[in-house]
Every structure is written in structure tokens, then in C-alpha cells.
mmCIF file of C-alpha atoms and ligand atoms in Angstrom:
data_model
loop_
_atom_site.group_PDB
_atom_site.id
_atom_site.type_symbol
_atom_site.label_atom_id
_atom_site.label_comp_id
_atom_site.label_asym_id
_atom_site.label_seq_id
_atom_site.Cartn_x
_atom_site.Cartn_y
_atom_site.Cartn_z
ATOM 1 C CA MET Z 7 14.388 -92.561 -46.402
ATOM 2 C CA PRO Z 8 11.134 -91.566 -44.707
ATOM 3 C CA ASP Z 9 8.388 -94.169 -44.601
ATOM 4 C CA LEU Z 10 4.634 -93.587 -44.898
ATOM 5 C CA LYS Z 11 4.320 -95.396 -41.557
ATOM 6 C CA GLU Z 12 5.672 -92.230 -39.965
ATOM 7 C CA ILE Z 13 2.596 -90.211 -40.831
ATOM 8 C CA ASP Z 14 0.026 -92.996 -40.583
ATOM 9 C CA PHE Z 15 -1.317 -92.519 -37.080
ATOM 10 C CA SER Z 16 -3.703 -95.484 -37.344
ATOM 11 C CA LEU Z 17 -0.898 -98.022 -36.884
ATOM 12 C CA GLY Z 18 -0.764 -97.780 -33.098
ATOM 13 C CA GLY Z 19 0.688 -95.472 -30.520
ATOM 14 C CA LEU Z 20 -0.757 -92.265 -29.164
ATOM 15 C CA ILE Z 21 -0.585 -88.680 -30.359
ATOM 16 C CA ASP Z 22 0.560 -87.448 -26.935
ATOM 17 C CA PRO Z 23 1.456 -90.464 -24.754
ATOM 18 C CA LEU Z 24 3.109 -88.399 -22.023
ATOM 19 C CA GLU Z 25 0.052 -86.129 -21.872
ATOM 20 C CA GLU Z 26 2.292 -83.105 -22.179
ATOM 21 C CA GLU Z 27 -0.462 -80.881 -23.577
ATOM 22 C CA ARG Z 28 -2.676 -81.528 -20.557
ATOM 23 C CA ASN Z 29 -0.042 -80.528 -18.051
ATOM 24 C CA MET Z 30 0.911 -76.978 -18.844
ATOM 25 C CA PRO Z 31 0.367 -74.307 -16.171
ATOM 26 C CA VAL Z 32 0.901 -71.659 -18.862
ATOM 27 C CA SER Z 33 0.847 -72.244 -22.599
ATOM 28 C CA GLY Z 34 4.152 -73.758 -23.750
ATOM 29 C CA LEU Z 35 5.587 -74.474 -20.289
ATOM 30 C CA MET Z 36 5.779 -77.865 -18.577
ATOM 31 C CA HIS Z 37 6.614 -78.208 -14.902
ATOM 32 C CA ARG Z 38 6.794 -81.928 -14.244
ATOM 33 C CA TYR Z 39 9.734 -82.079 -11.835
ATOM 34 C CA PRO Z 40 10.113 -79.846 -8.787
ATOM 35 C CA ASP Z 41 13.431 -78.135 -9.550
ATOM 36 C CA ARG Z 42 13.184 -77.602 -13.312
ATOM 37 C CA CYS Z 43 10.734 -76.707 -16.027
ATOM 38 C CA LEU Z 44 10.693 -77.136 -19.778
ATOM 39 C CA ILE Z 45 9.707 -74.440 -22.227
ATOM 40 C CA MET Z 46 8.534 -75.264 -25.743
ATOM 41 C CA ALA Z 47 9.498 -72.002 -27.389
ATOM 42 C CA THR Z 48 8.406 -72.956 -30.906
ATOM 43 C CA ASN Z 49 7.120 -75.885 -32.950
ATOM 44 C CA ALA Z 50 9.688 -75.328 -35.704
ATOM 45 C CA CYS Z 51 12.784 -77.435 -36.307
ATOM 46 C CA PHE Z 52 15.489 -77.457 -38.957
ATOM 47 C CA THR Z 53 14.583 -81.070 -39.738
ATOM 48 C CA ASN Z 54 11.552 -83.098 -38.775
ATOM 49 C CA CYS Z 55 12.861 -86.234 -37.067
ATOM 50 C CA ARG Z 56 11.136 -89.388 -38.270
ATOM 51 C CA HIS Z 57 10.965 -90.620 -34.665
ATOM 52 C CA CYS Z 58 9.806 -87.262 -33.235
ATOM 53 C CA ASN Z 59 7.794 -87.544 -30.009
ATOM 54 C CA ARG Z 60 6.084 -84.217 -30.627
ATOM 55 C CA LYS Z 61 4.702 -84.913 -34.110
ATOM 56 C CA ARG Z 62 1.420 -83.551 -32.827
ATOM 57 C CA ARG Z 63 2.978 -80.089 -32.997
ATOM 58 C CA TRP Z 64 4.071 -80.398 -36.618
ATOM 59 C CA ASP Z 65 2.481 -77.852 -38.854
ATOM 60 C CA LYS Z 66 3.413 -76.239 -42.164
ATOM 61 C CA ARG Z 67 3.227 -72.965 -40.287
ATOM 62 C CA THR Z 68 5.695 -71.946 -37.633
ATOM 63 C CA HIS Z 69 4.192 -71.199 -34.263
ATOM 64 C CA ALA Z 70 6.962 -69.493 -32.346
ATOM 65 C CA ALA Z 71 6.077 -68.125 -28.923
ATOM 66 C CA SER Z 72 5.429 -64.401 -29.072
ATOM 67 C CA LYS Z 73 7.123 -61.997 -26.699
ATOM 68 C CA GLU Z 74 3.861 -61.852 -24.702
ATOM 69 C CA GLU Z 75 3.718 -65.645 -24.402
ATOM 70 C CA LEU Z 76 7.361 -65.775 -23.366
ATOM 71 C CA GLN Z 77 6.629 -63.046 -20.837
ATOM 72 C CA ALA Z 78 3.806 -65.169 -19.376
ATOM 73 C CA MET Z 79 6.237 -68.081 -19.000
ATOM 74 C CA ILE Z 80 8.782 -65.841 -17.283
ATOM 75 C CA GLY Z 81 5.993 -64.672 -14.990
ATOM 76 C CA TYR Z 82 5.264 -68.270 -14.027
ATOM 77 C CA VAL Z 83 8.925 -69.089 -13.368
ATOM 78 C CA SER Z 84 9.358 -65.915 -11.315
ATOM 79 C CA GLN Z 85 6.608 -67.122 -8.950
ATOM 80 C CA ALA Z 86 7.767 -70.764 -8.826
ATOM 81 C CA ARG Z 87 10.709 -70.340 -6.471
ATOM 82 C CA GLY Z 88 11.592 -74.044 -6.551
ATOM 83 C CA ILE Z 89 12.693 -73.835 -10.185
ATOM 84 C CA ARG Z 90 16.482 -73.624 -10.407
ATOM 85 C CA GLU Z 91 16.870 -74.813 -13.994
ATOM 86 C CA VAL Z 92 14.964 -73.653 -17.068
ATOM 87 C CA ILE Z 93 15.111 -75.877 -20.126
ATOM 88 C CA VAL Z 94 14.501 -74.055 -23.386
ATOM 89 C CA SER Z 95 13.394 -76.526 -26.007
ATOM 90 C CA GLY Z 96 10.817 -76.816 -28.753
ATOM 91 C CA GLY Z 97 10.796 -77.567 -31.579
ATOM 92 C CA ASP Z 98 14.254 -76.140 -31.841
ATOM 93 C CA PRO Z 99 14.753 -72.911 -29.865
ATOM 94 C CA LEU Z 100 17.630 -71.907 -32.149
ATOM 95 C CA THR Z 101 15.102 -71.322 -34.943
ATOM 96 C CA LEU Z 102 13.952 -68.298 -32.931
ATOM 97 C CA ASN Z 103 14.810 -64.780 -33.892
ATOM 98 C CA GLU Z 104 18.206 -64.083 -32.313
ATOM 99 C CA ARG Z 105 17.194 -60.809 -30.680
ATOM 100 C CA LEU Z 106 14.140 -62.430 -29.117
ATOM 101 C CA LEU Z 107 16.245 -65.358 -27.915
ATOM 102 C CA ASP Z 108 18.836 -63.024 -26.391
ATOM 103 C CA TRP Z 109 16.134 -61.030 -24.617
ATOM 104 C CA PHE Z 110 14.404 -64.175 -23.368
ATOM 105 C CA LEU Z 111 17.561 -65.825 -22.030
ATOM 106 C CA GLY Z 112 18.480 -62.558 -20.325
ATOM 107 C CA ALA Z 113 15.056 -62.306 -18.715
ATOM 108 C CA VAL Z 114 15.279 -65.894 -17.459
ATOM 109 C CA ARG Z 115 18.820 -65.279 -16.234
ATOM 110 C CA SER Z 116 17.700 -62.247 -14.249
ATOM 111 C CA LEU Z 117 15.426 -64.382 -12.029
ATOM 112 C CA PRO Z 118 17.409 -64.830 -8.809
ATOM 113 C CA HIS Z 119 16.415 -68.468 -8.156
ATOM 114 C CA VAL Z 120 17.230 -69.674 -11.696
ATOM 115 C CA GLU Z 121 20.778 -70.998 -11.498
ATOM 116 C CA VAL Z 122 21.051 -72.801 -14.812
ATOM 117 C CA ILE Z 123 19.655 -72.489 -18.334
ATOM 118 C CA ARG Z 124 19.589 -75.573 -20.533
ATOM 119 C CA ILE Z 125 19.166 -75.409 -24.314
ATOM 120 C CA GLY Z 126 17.737 -78.474 -26.061
ATOM 121 C CA SER Z 127 18.597 -78.309 -29.750
ATOM 122 C CA ARG Z 128 19.612 -80.557 -32.635
ATOM 123 C CA VAL Z 129 21.392 -77.687 -34.360
ATOM 124 C CA PRO Z 130 24.937 -79.082 -33.925
ATOM 125 C CA VAL Z 131 23.749 -82.222 -35.752
ATOM 126 C CA VAL Z 132 21.346 -80.999 -38.419
ATOM 127 C CA MET Z 133 22.345 -77.348 -38.985
ATOM 128 C CA PRO Z 134 25.901 -76.934 -37.654
ATOM 129 C CA MET Z 135 26.396 -73.681 -39.604
ATOM 130 C CA ARG Z 136 23.790 -72.132 -37.294
ATOM 131 C CA ILE Z 137 26.419 -72.208 -34.531
ATOM 132 C CA THR Z 138 28.004 -68.879 -35.345
ATOM 133 C CA LYS Z 139 30.347 -66.655 -33.328
ATOM 134 C CA ARG Z 140 27.420 -64.323 -32.772
ATOM 135 C CA LEU Z 141 25.192 -67.062 -31.402
ATOM 136 C CA CYS Z 142 28.014 -68.319 -29.181
ATOM 137 C CA ASN Z 143 28.463 -64.790 -27.807
ATOM 138 C CA ILE Z 144 24.760 -64.598 -26.979
ATOM 139 C CA LEU Z 145 24.808 -67.940 -25.173
ATOM 140 C CA ARG Z 146 28.077 -67.089 -23.424
ATOM 141 C CA LYS Z 147 26.517 -63.961 -21.937
ATOM 142 C CA HIS Z 148 23.813 -65.935 -20.161
ATOM 143 C CA ARG Z 149 25.983 -68.649 -18.626
ATOM 144 C CA PRO Z 150 25.778 -71.054 -16.930
ATOM 145 C CA VAL Z 151 24.135 -72.435 -20.053
ATOM 146 C CA TRP Z 152 24.182 -76.170 -20.666
ATOM 147 C CA PHE Z 153 23.530 -77.468 -24.149
ATOM 148 C CA ASN Z 154 21.815 -80.783 -24.742
ATOM 149 C CA THR Z 155 21.807 -82.082 -28.301
ATOM 150 C CA GLN Z 156 20.725 -85.257 -30.079
ATOM 151 C CA PHE Z 157 23.114 -87.362 -32.121
ATOM 152 C CA ASN Z 158 21.659 -90.793 -32.863
ATOM 153 C CA HIS Z 159 24.309 -92.351 -35.086
ATOM 154 C CA ALA Z 160 28.075 -92.072 -35.558
ATOM 155 C CA ASN Z 161 27.444 -91.028 -39.185
ATOM 156 C CA GLU Z 162 25.943 -87.806 -37.853
ATOM 157 C CA ILE Z 163 29.301 -86.863 -36.343
ATOM 158 C CA THR Z 164 30.849 -84.943 -39.196
ATOM 159 C CA GLU Z 165 33.643 -82.394 -39.444
ATOM 160 C CA ASP Z 166 31.018 -79.651 -39.437
ATOM 161 C CA SER Z 167 29.149 -80.975 -36.413
ATOM 162 C CA ALA Z 168 32.419 -81.450 -34.532
ATOM 163 C CA ARG Z 169 33.383 -77.847 -35.327
ATOM 164 C CA ALA Z 170 30.003 -76.576 -34.107
ATOM 165 C CA CYS Z 171 30.419 -78.476 -30.833
ATOM 166 C CA GLY Z 172 33.964 -77.152 -30.483
ATOM 167 C CA MET Z 173 32.744 -73.564 -30.834
ATOM 168 C CA LEU Z 174 30.160 -74.051 -28.086
ATOM 169 C CA LEU Z 175 32.743 -75.667 -25.820
ATOM 170 C CA GLU Z 176 35.121 -72.775 -26.398
ATOM 171 C CA ALA Z 177 32.321 -70.398 -25.416
ATOM 172 C CA GLY Z 178 32.155 -72.212 -22.074
ATOM 173 C CA ILE Z 179 28.992 -74.171 -22.836
ATOM 174 C CA PRO Z 180 29.148 -77.800 -21.665
ATOM 175 C CA LEU Z 181 27.597 -80.241 -24.127
ATOM 176 C CA SER Z 182 25.661 -83.395 -23.466
ATOM 177 C CA ASN Z 183 23.670 -85.680 -25.709
ATOM 178 C CA GLN Z 184 20.381 -87.503 -25.567
ATOM 179 C CA SER Z 185 19.850 -90.185 -28.173
ATOM 180 C CA VAL Z 186 16.776 -92.169 -29.033
ATOM 181 C CA LEU Z 187 17.190 -95.927 -29.342
ATOM 182 C CA LEU Z 188 15.989 -96.684 -32.883
ATOM 183 C CA LYS Z 189 15.409 -100.108 -34.378
ATOM 184 C CA GLY Z 190 17.655 -100.783 -37.336
ATOM 185 C CA ILE Z 191 19.661 -97.606 -36.747
ATOM 186 C CA ASN Z 192 21.515 -97.691 -33.439
ATOM 187 C CA ASP Z 193 20.209 -100.791 -31.656
ATOM 188 C CA THR Z 194 23.347 -102.896 -31.883
ATOM 189 C CA CYS Z 195 26.319 -102.803 -29.536
ATOM 190 C CA GLU Z 196 28.626 -101.909 -32.397
ATOM 191 C CA ALA Z 197 26.522 -99.020 -33.720
ATOM 192 C CA MET Z 198 25.938 -97.643 -30.227
ATOM 193 C CA ARG Z 199 29.586 -97.966 -29.241
ATOM 194 C CA SER Z 200 30.715 -96.043 -32.349
ATOM 195 C CA LEU Z 201 28.243 -93.299 -31.526
ATOM 196 C CA LEU Z 202 29.281 -93.062 -27.865
ATOM 197 C CA TYR Z 203 33.008 -93.126 -28.643
ATOM 198 C CA GLY Z 204 32.482 -90.492 -31.334
ATOM 199 C CA LEU Z 205 30.610 -88.228 -28.930
ATOM 200 C CA GLN Z 206 33.346 -88.461 -26.318
ATOM 201 C CA ARG Z 207 35.925 -87.631 -28.991
ATOM 202 C CA ILE Z 208 34.166 -84.353 -29.853
ATOM 203 C CA GLY Z 209 33.621 -83.369 -26.208
ATOM 204 C CA VAL Z 210 29.947 -84.288 -25.902
ATOM 205 C CA ARG Z 211 28.994 -86.255 -22.797
ATOM 206 C CA PRO Z 212 26.386 -88.979 -23.457
ATOM 207 C CA TYR Z 213 23.535 -88.201 -21.053
ATOM 208 C CA TYR Z 214 20.379 -90.145 -21.910
ATOM 209 C CA LEU Z 215 19.445 -92.965 -24.231
ATOM 210 C CA PHE Z 216 15.662 -92.829 -24.562
ATOM 211 C CA ASN Z 217 13.547 -95.783 -25.344
ATOM 212 C CA CYS Z 218 11.351 -94.554 -28.208
ATOM 213 C CA ASP Z 219 8.115 -93.160 -26.719
ATOM 214 C CA HIS Z 220 4.831 -94.812 -27.647
ATOM 215 C CA VAL Z 221 4.059 -92.055 -30.144
ATOM 216 C CA ALA Z 222 1.865 -92.624 -33.194
ATOM 217 C CA GLY Z 223 4.036 -92.985 -36.293
ATOM 218 C CA THR Z 224 7.069 -94.383 -34.472
ATOM 219 C CA ASP Z 225 6.071 -98.009 -33.773
ATOM 220 C CA HIS Z 226 8.508 -99.430 -36.307
ATOM 221 C CA PHE Z 227 11.412 -97.734 -34.473
ATOM 222 C CA ARG Z 228 10.592 -99.081 -31.015
ATOM 223 C CA VAL Z 229 13.111 -101.547 -29.572
ATOM 224 C CA ASP Z 230 12.119 -104.197 -27.049
ATOM 225 C CA ILE Z 231 13.179 -102.924 -23.611
ATOM 226 C CA GLY Z 232 14.777 -106.252 -22.665
ATOM 227 C CA LYS Z 233 16.927 -106.087 -25.773
ATOM 228 C CA GLY Z 234 17.863 -102.485 -25.009
ATOM 229 C CA MET Z 235 18.858 -103.374 -21.452
ATOM 230 C CA GLU Z 236 20.968 -106.277 -22.652
ATOM 231 C CA MET Z 237 22.785 -103.967 -25.062
ATOM 232 C CA MET Z 238 23.417 -101.347 -22.363
ATOM 233 C CA GLU Z 239 24.582 -104.007 -19.914
ATOM 234 C CA THR Z 240 27.126 -105.284 -22.415
ATOM 235 C CA LEU Z 241 28.294 -101.755 -23.203
ATOM 236 C CA GLY Z 242 28.534 -101.005 -19.483
ATOM 237 C CA ARG Z 243 31.038 -103.795 -18.991
ATOM 238 C CA ASN Z 244 33.082 -102.927 -22.049
ATOM 239 C CA ILE Z 245 33.402 -99.206 -22.558
ATOM 240 C CA SER Z 246 34.528 -96.156 -20.587
ATOM 241 C CA GLY Z 247 32.108 -94.858 -17.995
ATOM 242 C CA LEU Z 248 32.403 -91.380 -19.476
ATOM 243 C CA CYS Z 249 30.814 -92.749 -22.666
ATOM 244 C CA LEU Z 250 27.797 -94.288 -20.956
ATOM 245 C CA PRO Z 251 24.384 -92.621 -21.051
ATOM 246 C CA ARG Z 252 21.517 -93.567 -18.763
ATOM 247 C CA TYR Z 253 18.968 -95.727 -20.562
ATOM 248 C CA VAL Z 254 15.557 -94.294 -19.696
ATOM 249 C CA LEU Z 255 11.890 -94.726 -20.401
ATOM 250 C CA ASP Z 256 9.695 -91.655 -20.190
ATOM 251 C CA THR Z 257 6.232 -92.160 -18.732
ATOM 252 C CA ARG Z 258 3.283 -89.933 -18.089
ATOM 253 C CA GLY Z 259 2.313 -88.891 -14.608
ATOM 254 C CA GLU Z 260 4.354 -88.676 -11.447
ATOM 255 C CA GLN Z 261 7.150 -91.088 -12.244
ATOM 256 C CA GLY Z 262 8.404 -89.358 -15.362
ATOM 257 C CA LYS Z 263 11.679 -90.751 -16.604
ATOM 258 C CA ILE Z 264 12.497 -94.220 -15.304
ATOM 259 C CA THR Z 265 16.032 -95.608 -15.452
ATOM 260 C CA LEU Z 266 16.174 -98.976 -17.182
ATOM 261 C CA ALA Z 267 18.868 -101.154 -15.654
ATOM 262 C CA PRO Z 268 18.992 -104.918 -15.150
ATOM 263 C CA VAL Z 269 18.220 -105.953 -11.550
ATOM 264 C CA PHE Z 270 20.706 -108.812 -11.489
ATOM 265 C CA PRO Z 271 23.462 -107.793 -13.901
ATOM 266 C CA GLU Z 272 25.780 -110.570 -12.661
ATOM 267 C CA THR Z 273 23.486 -113.186 -14.205
ATOM 268 C CA SER Z 274 23.717 -111.659 -17.676
ATOM 269 C CA LYS Z 275 25.489 -113.467 -20.443
ATOM 270 C CA GLY Z 276 28.749 -111.537 -20.288
ATOM 271 C CA MET Z 277 29.043 -110.786 -23.969
ATOM 272 C CA ASN Z 278 31.905 -108.751 -25.308
ATOM 273 C CA CYS Z 279 31.509 -105.706 -27.444
HETATM 274 C C1 PLP T 30 12.746 -84.638 -19.572
HETATM 275 C C2 PLP T 30 12.150 -83.473 -18.977
HETATM 276 C C3 PLP T 30 12.896 -82.596 -18.171
HETATM 277 C C4 PLP T 30 14.369 -82.783 -17.925
HETATM 278 O O1 PLP T 30 14.652 -83.886 -17.128
HETATM 279 P P1 PLP T 30 16.174 -84.242 -16.813
HETATM 280 O O2 PLP T 30 16.079 -85.579 -16.157
HETATM 281 O O3 PLP T 30 16.705 -83.188 -15.903
HETATM 282 O O4 PLP T 30 16.921 -84.267 -18.105
HETATM 283 C C5 PLP T 30 12.256 -81.530 -17.599
HETATM 284 N N1 PLP T 30 10.945 -81.300 -17.786
HETATM 285 C C6 PLP T 30 10.194 -82.119 -18.544
HETATM 286 C C7 PLP T 30 8.755 -81.834 -18.712
HETATM 287 C C8 PLP T 30 10.775 -83.230 -19.186
HETATM 288 O O5 PLP T 30 10.026 -84.015 -19.955
#
């Protein structure tokens, strides 16, 4: 159940802790790392996540990038020859009009230095019926396309979500997952292990586990980093390497994502999971 704390921005945290809005060379495009850029194609999602780190973009109205805005982003990428991977995110890019999406992915694909397109979408989790044959055929056309989704709990792995992932895999789209570590939801070894095992079972490679950003309205979800590292250390000694995501903290400025790993793992308590 949602909590009023999630829309009370006076309780701590910042509206835009990573200062994403201040670092866009063209509207909607972030270029924080040399070889890849991230495009926020829309503010709309199929569900509003209670822990969302872009709550600042929530609005009753949908603001999807227009063809002109997308064209400006393509113009930027065409000049930035160091970009080899374009991440299409949002919001959820699969809320976009399918014809516009097809055109946009094709235009990105036609840039000679762009080797890989990455889609960031929660659709397999929250709207699995959106993964249709037609959508798969669009994505297939523009391969290599990687698909990064966000399962946060084993209960989100349903028959329908597994089927959606299977359809993408059959279309030749590799799937990976980034979770957010959430207090009271997935911050125990047992809950996290079930999630990671479940993801491997449906062909989704765990990629990142994010410490919850310091975003206003998410304070009650934030897990102490020491506790998170202890959990990951225990999991690391107990479960298959293919199930293990990298535990990361996102920060503003040059450093960006920082891997959180214990410095002296051999001194840890050696718990079993
Ligand atoms: C997280 C992020 C990426 C992707 O980083 P990876 O480590 O490749 O997953 C790219 N651009 C921005 C602005 C990001 O925040």
C-alpha cells in the first residue's frame, strides 16, 4: 500500500539528488559516461513506483518527446562519436506510440558509431501483456538491442512476466535486471535470494542492485549501506555467480555509479544463506 510519506517531500532527501536535470546537453538526453548516453523519452510509466528516483517528472499529463525533440537527440548522438551505446529510458519508453518508437530506434540504429541500443523498461514486470509479437518484431529489427528491466521481489515473477521475458528472449533480446534495495521488501538474504534465483530461472541476468537514491519521498525505503554490503557478501559466498548483481550507489558528478563491496571480505562473519 502506498504511504503518504512517498509524496511528502519535506521529510528529507532531494528532488533531484543526481542533478540529472542540470546535466543535459539537449533536452531529455544525459551524457554522463563517455561511451553511452541515456535518453528520457517520456515521463509516463505504466505504474508509478513508490521508490521512483524521478518523482520530479511525475505529472498527471504525459510529456512524451515529440519527433522534433527526438530528432534533436539523434542530432546530438550523431555528433558525439564516442557514444557506442544509446539507452532509451524514461519514464517507460514502451508507453510511446509504436510507430514513433520504431522510427526512433531505426534512426538511432542508422548512426554508424552506435553499436548497441539498450531499452530500460518495467513492462515485463508491470504490464507484461504489452510485450506483443508486434513489439518483439520491432525490437528484433533494430538489434543488437539489450533490455534492462526492474524486478524487485520474487512475487513479481509471475507466469505472465515469465512469458513476456521468454518472448523477448526468443526475439534475440538479452534481458538483464536492475533492482532497488528496499527496506522491508527485499533487504533480507532470503528475499533477495528468491528474487535472484527466480530471475535466473526466467532467463534474466541480475545486473545491478541499487542502493535507494537520496530522493525526496523515499527515505523510509533506504537501507543502511553497511547492512546492504553484509547481505551481498553473504549472498556472494552462497549463491551462483550468474545470480549475483553488482551492488551500486549512484552519485552526482564525475564518479557516477560506485560499486559497493567490502574491502576485507575475509573478516566478515561467514553467515550462511
Ligand atoms: C546509469 C546510467 C547509465 C548506464 O550505466 P551502466 O553502468 O552502463 O548501466 C548511463 N547514463 C546515465 C546518465 C546513467 O545514469
